[in-house]
Short mmCIF file of C-alpha atoms in Angstrom, two decimals:
data_model
loop_
_atom_site.label_atom_id
_atom_site.label_comp_id
_atom_site.label_asym_id
_atom_site.label_seq_id
_atom_site.Cartn_x
_atom_site.Cartn_y
_atom_site.Cartn_z
CA MET A 1 123.93 91.70 94.19
CA LEU A 2 121.74 93.49 96.74
CA LEU A 3 118.08 93.91 95.88
CA ASN A 4 118.17 97.36 97.41
CA LYS A 5 120.90 99.31 99.21
CA CYS A 6 118.59 101.65 101.12
CA VAL A 7 119.41 100.21 104.55
CA GLU A 8 123.12 99.99 103.87
CA ASP A 9 123.29 103.53 102.48
CA ASN A 10 121.39 105.03 105.44
CA LEU A 11 122.94 102.91 108.20
CA ASP A 12 124.19 104.92 111.20
CA THR A 13 127.05 102.95 112.75
CA SER A 14 128.05 105.75 115.13
CA PHE A 15 124.78 105.93 117.05
CA PRO A 16 125.28 105.10 120.76
CA PHE A 17 124.27 101.74 122.16
CA PHE A 18 124.62 100.09 125.57
CA LEU A 19 125.13 96.65 127.04
CA ASP A 20 122.71 95.01 129.43
CA ASP A 21 125.19 95.11 132.33
CA ASP A 22 125.65 98.91 132.11
CA LEU A 23 124.46 100.94 135.10
CA VAL A 24 121.19 102.82 134.66
CA VAL A 25 122.63 106.02 136.16
CA ASN A 26 125.53 106.03 133.69
CA VAL A 27 123.34 105.32 130.68
CA LEU A 28 120.86 108.02 131.71
CA PHE A 29 123.66 110.58 132.02
CA LEU A 30 125.13 109.71 128.61
CA MET A 31 121.74 109.73 126.87
CA GLN A 32 120.91 113.15 128.31
CA GLU A 33 124.35 114.43 127.39
CA LYS A 34 124.02 113.25 123.79
CA GLY A 35 120.39 114.38 123.52
CA VAL A 36 118.95 111.00 122.49
CA GLU A 37 115.63 109.59 123.67
CA CYS A 38 116.12 105.91 122.84
CA VAL A 39 119.09 103.63 122.18
CA PRO A 40 119.62 99.94 121.38
CA LEU A 41 120.37 97.58 124.26
CA LEU A 42 122.65 94.65 123.49
CA HIS A 43 123.35 91.33 125.16
CA GLY A 44 126.71 90.37 123.78
CA ARG A 45 126.40 91.47 120.16
CA LYS A 46 122.66 90.91 119.80
CA VAL A 47 119.88 93.49 120.10
CA VAL A 48 117.53 92.56 122.93
CA ALA A 49 115.63 95.81 123.62
CA MET A 50 115.36 99.54 123.02
CA VAL A 51 115.99 101.74 126.06
CA THR A 52 114.21 105.08 126.46
CA LEU A 53 114.63 107.91 128.94
CA LEU A 54 111.21 107.06 130.36
CA ASP A 55 112.49 103.55 131.13
CA LEU A 56 115.48 104.92 133.04
CA LEU A 57 114.08 107.84 135.02
CA PRO A 58 112.25 105.74 137.69
CA ALA A 59 115.54 103.93 138.49
CA GLN A 60 117.91 106.91 138.30
CA GLN A 61 118.63 106.91 142.04
CA SER A 62 119.35 103.18 142.18
CA ARG A 63 122.36 101.02 141.37
CA LYS A 64 120.37 98.92 138.94
CA ARG A 65 121.79 97.69 135.68
CA LEU A 66 119.87 97.72 132.42
CA MET A 67 119.31 93.97 132.69
CA ASP A 68 117.35 94.60 135.90
CA LEU A 69 114.73 96.66 134.08
CA LYS A 70 111.66 94.97 132.63
CA LEU A 71 112.13 96.05 129.02
CA GLU A 72 110.12 94.73 126.11
CA HIS A 73 112.10 92.59 123.68
CA ALA A 74 113.02 94.41 120.47
CA SER A 75 113.43 93.00 116.97
CA SER A 76 115.94 94.11 114.38
CA ILE A 77 116.04 94.13 110.59
CA GLY A 78 118.63 92.54 108.34
CA LEU A 79 121.26 94.76 106.78
CA HIS A 80 120.13 93.97 103.23
CA GLU A 81 116.37 93.88 103.71
CA HIS A 82 114.29 95.71 101.13
CA PRO A 83 112.39 98.81 102.37
CA PHE A 84 109.08 97.31 101.22
CA ASP A 85 109.65 94.28 103.48
CA ILE A 86 110.54 96.55 106.40
CA VAL A 87 107.42 98.69 106.02
CA GLY A 88 105.34 95.50 106.07
CA LYS A 89 106.44 94.82 109.65
CA MET A 90 106.74 98.42 110.88
CA ASP A 91 104.52 97.67 113.88
CA LEU A 92 107.48 95.79 115.38
CA PHE A 93 109.40 99.06 115.65
CA PRO A 94 107.53 101.65 117.75
CA TYR A 95 110.49 104.04 118.04
CA PRO A 96 112.03 106.47 115.52
CA LEU A 97 115.06 104.16 115.29
CA ILE A 98 115.19 100.65 113.84
CA PRO A 99 118.07 98.43 114.99
CA VAL A 100 119.93 96.69 112.18
CA SER A 101 121.78 93.37 112.33
CA GLY A 102 124.27 91.86 109.93
CA GLU A 103 125.02 88.25 109.11
CA GLY A 104 124.66 86.04 112.16
CA GLY A 105 122.38 88.56 113.85
CA ASP A 106 125.13 90.81 115.27
CA TYR A 107 124.18 94.45 115.76
CA VAL A 108 125.71 96.82 113.18
CA GLY A 109 123.84 100.14 113.60
CA VAL A 110 120.47 101.86 113.36
CA LEU A 111 118.23 103.11 110.60
CA GLN A 112 116.14 106.23 111.05
CA LYS A 113 112.46 105.58 110.22
CA GLU A 114 112.38 109.00 108.59
CA ALA A 115 115.11 107.95 106.12
CA LEU A 116 113.16 104.80 105.24
CA LEU A 117 109.91 106.68 104.66
CA GLU A 118 111.74 109.30 102.61
CA HIS A 119 113.09 106.53 100.40
CA ILE A 120 109.59 105.10 99.91
CA ALA A 121 108.33 108.57 99.00
CA THR A 122 111.13 108.89 96.44
CA VAL A 123 110.43 105.47 94.91
CA PHE A 124 106.75 106.29 94.38
CA HIS A 125 107.32 109.96 93.46
CA LEU A 126 105.10 111.09 96.33
CA ARG A 127 106.76 114.47 96.79
CA GLU A 128 106.62 115.44 93.14
CA GLU A 129 103.90 117.50 91.47
CA CYS A 130 102.19 114.55 89.80
CA VAL A 131 98.73 113.25 89.05
CA THR A 132 97.38 110.41 91.19
CA LEU A 133 94.92 108.29 89.20
CA GLU A 134 92.88 105.32 90.43
CA LEU A 135 91.01 102.87 88.22
CA ASP A 136 88.56 100.21 89.42
CA VAL A 137 89.07 97.10 87.30
CA PRO A 138 87.82 93.50 87.44
CA SER A 139 90.55 91.19 88.74
CA TYR A 140 89.63 88.36 86.36
CA ASP A 141 90.33 90.46 83.28
CA LEU A 142 93.30 92.48 84.50
CA LYS A 143 96.09 93.05 82.00
CA LEU A 144 98.29 95.68 83.56
CA SER A 145 100.46 96.00 80.46
CA GLU A 146 97.42 96.96 78.36
CA ILE A 147 96.31 99.61 80.86
CA ILE A 148 99.81 101.10 81.02
CA ALA A 149 99.93 101.07 77.21
CA THR A 150 96.61 102.97 77.14
CA LEU A 151 97.99 105.56 79.53
CA GLU A 152 101.13 105.97 77.44
CA LYS A 153 99.09 106.34 74.24
CA ASN A 154 97.55 109.38 75.89
CA ASP A 155 100.99 110.89 76.49
CA ALA A 156 101.09 109.94 80.17
CA THR A 157 104.31 108.76 81.80
CA VAL A 158 103.78 106.13 84.50
CA LEU A 159 106.11 106.90 87.41
CA SER A 160 104.79 104.29 89.85
CA CYS A 161 101.93 101.85 90.22
CA GLY A 162 100.20 100.03 93.07
CA ILE A 163 97.39 97.48 93.30
CA TYR A 164 94.99 96.76 96.15
CA PRO A 165 91.59 95.03 96.53
CA ALA A 166 88.55 97.20 95.83
CA ALA A 167 86.80 95.69 98.87
CA PRO A 168 87.75 93.09 101.50
CA ASP A 169 85.29 90.56 100.07
CA GLY A 170 85.12 91.84 96.49
CA GLU A 171 86.69 90.53 93.32
CA GLY A 172 87.69 93.88 91.84
CA LEU A 173 91.03 95.63 92.12
CA VAL A 174 92.06 99.25 92.32
CA LEU A 175 95.07 100.33 90.28
CA THR A 176 96.78 103.45 91.58
CA PHE A 177 99.17 105.34 89.32
CA ARG A 178 101.45 108.30 89.79
CA LEU A 179 101.62 110.03 86.42
CA GLN A 180 103.13 112.88 84.55
CA VAL A 181 100.71 113.98 81.85
CA HIS A 182 100.41 117.01 79.58
CA ASP A 183 96.66 116.90 78.87
CA PHE A 184 95.00 115.50 81.97
CA TYR A 185 91.43 116.21 80.84
CA ARG A 186 91.99 114.36 77.57
CA LEU A 187 93.45 111.40 79.45
CA VAL A 188 90.46 111.11 81.81
CA SER A 189 87.98 111.53 78.95
CA ASN A 190 89.61 108.76 76.91
CA LEU A 191 89.82 106.39 79.88
CA LYS A 192 86.10 106.81 80.54
CA LYS A 193 85.44 105.32 77.10
CA TYR A 194 86.76 102.00 78.45
CA GLY A 195 84.16 102.00 81.23
CA TYR A 196 86.63 102.45 84.08
CA LEU A 197 85.50 103.99 87.35
CA ILE A 198 88.04 106.79 87.71
CA ARG A 199 89.19 108.76 90.72
CA TYR A 200 91.97 111.27 90.59
CA SER A 201 93.88 113.94 92.43
CA SER A 202 95.84 116.49 90.48
CA PRO A 203 97.61 119.74 91.37
CA PHE A 204 96.27 120.98 88.05
CA SER A 205 92.68 119.71 88.41
CA GLU A 206 91.17 123.08 89.32
CA LYS A 207 92.83 124.72 86.34
CA ASP A 208 91.82 121.79 84.11
CA ASP A 209 88.20 122.02 85.25
CA GLU A 210 88.17 125.74 84.49
CA MET A 211 89.60 125.16 81.02
CA ARG A 212 87.09 122.37 80.40
CA GLU A 213 84.18 124.63 81.28
CA LYS A 214 85.50 127.31 78.96
CA ALA A 215 85.85 124.75 76.16
CA LEU A 216 82.30 123.48 76.69
CA GLU A 217 81.00 127.03 76.73
CA PHE A 218 82.79 127.71 73.43
CA ILE A 219 81.32 124.55 71.89
CA ARG A 220 77.79 125.58 72.97
CA PHE A 221 78.36 128.99 71.46
CA MET A 222 79.46 127.44 68.15
CA ASP A 223 76.39 125.18 68.11
CA MET A 224 74.18 128.23 68.39
#
């Protein structure tokens, strides 16, 4: 069973590609006609480069073939690679298109970077109206299940979670959560009791801060 079908589901098998013995003038005409700025270049059935209009324009009056151009070698991703693994090597793909190869390394189509990033945004609920909460915790005493349980006890639903080092040479970790929560102020107040350093971003934070000030003002009035 596939770990993730993102690449397969978003694979464009109809996108144009060219072979390295194709004439530059013909490729340039077809790319301009189809309105594309870059296309995969194949040697046999393998991806060897990505061709752009800027690569072709200097040689448009010649009889050169694509193999005669000094193009940088291009990598491809596997058909069943997970999006997280692809993002980790995104610097290998400078163009909006990522060539995709199947078993044996044969070219099968392209993946739009935009589709990949949209999938990542969906996985981590980045486009939803959620709370982003960060906690600084010591790495030696990290029990993620206990922290998630604490969040859930405060009526928060954990939609996604990430972990990264607090500092390059430090021992602490930062836990980042995307949450749905009904009483955000109560959640933050209760988490502070555990001694966590808390940072947050919420679409409701301004309204919450206003309500908090009104509550504190009411409490002061009652004390009087």
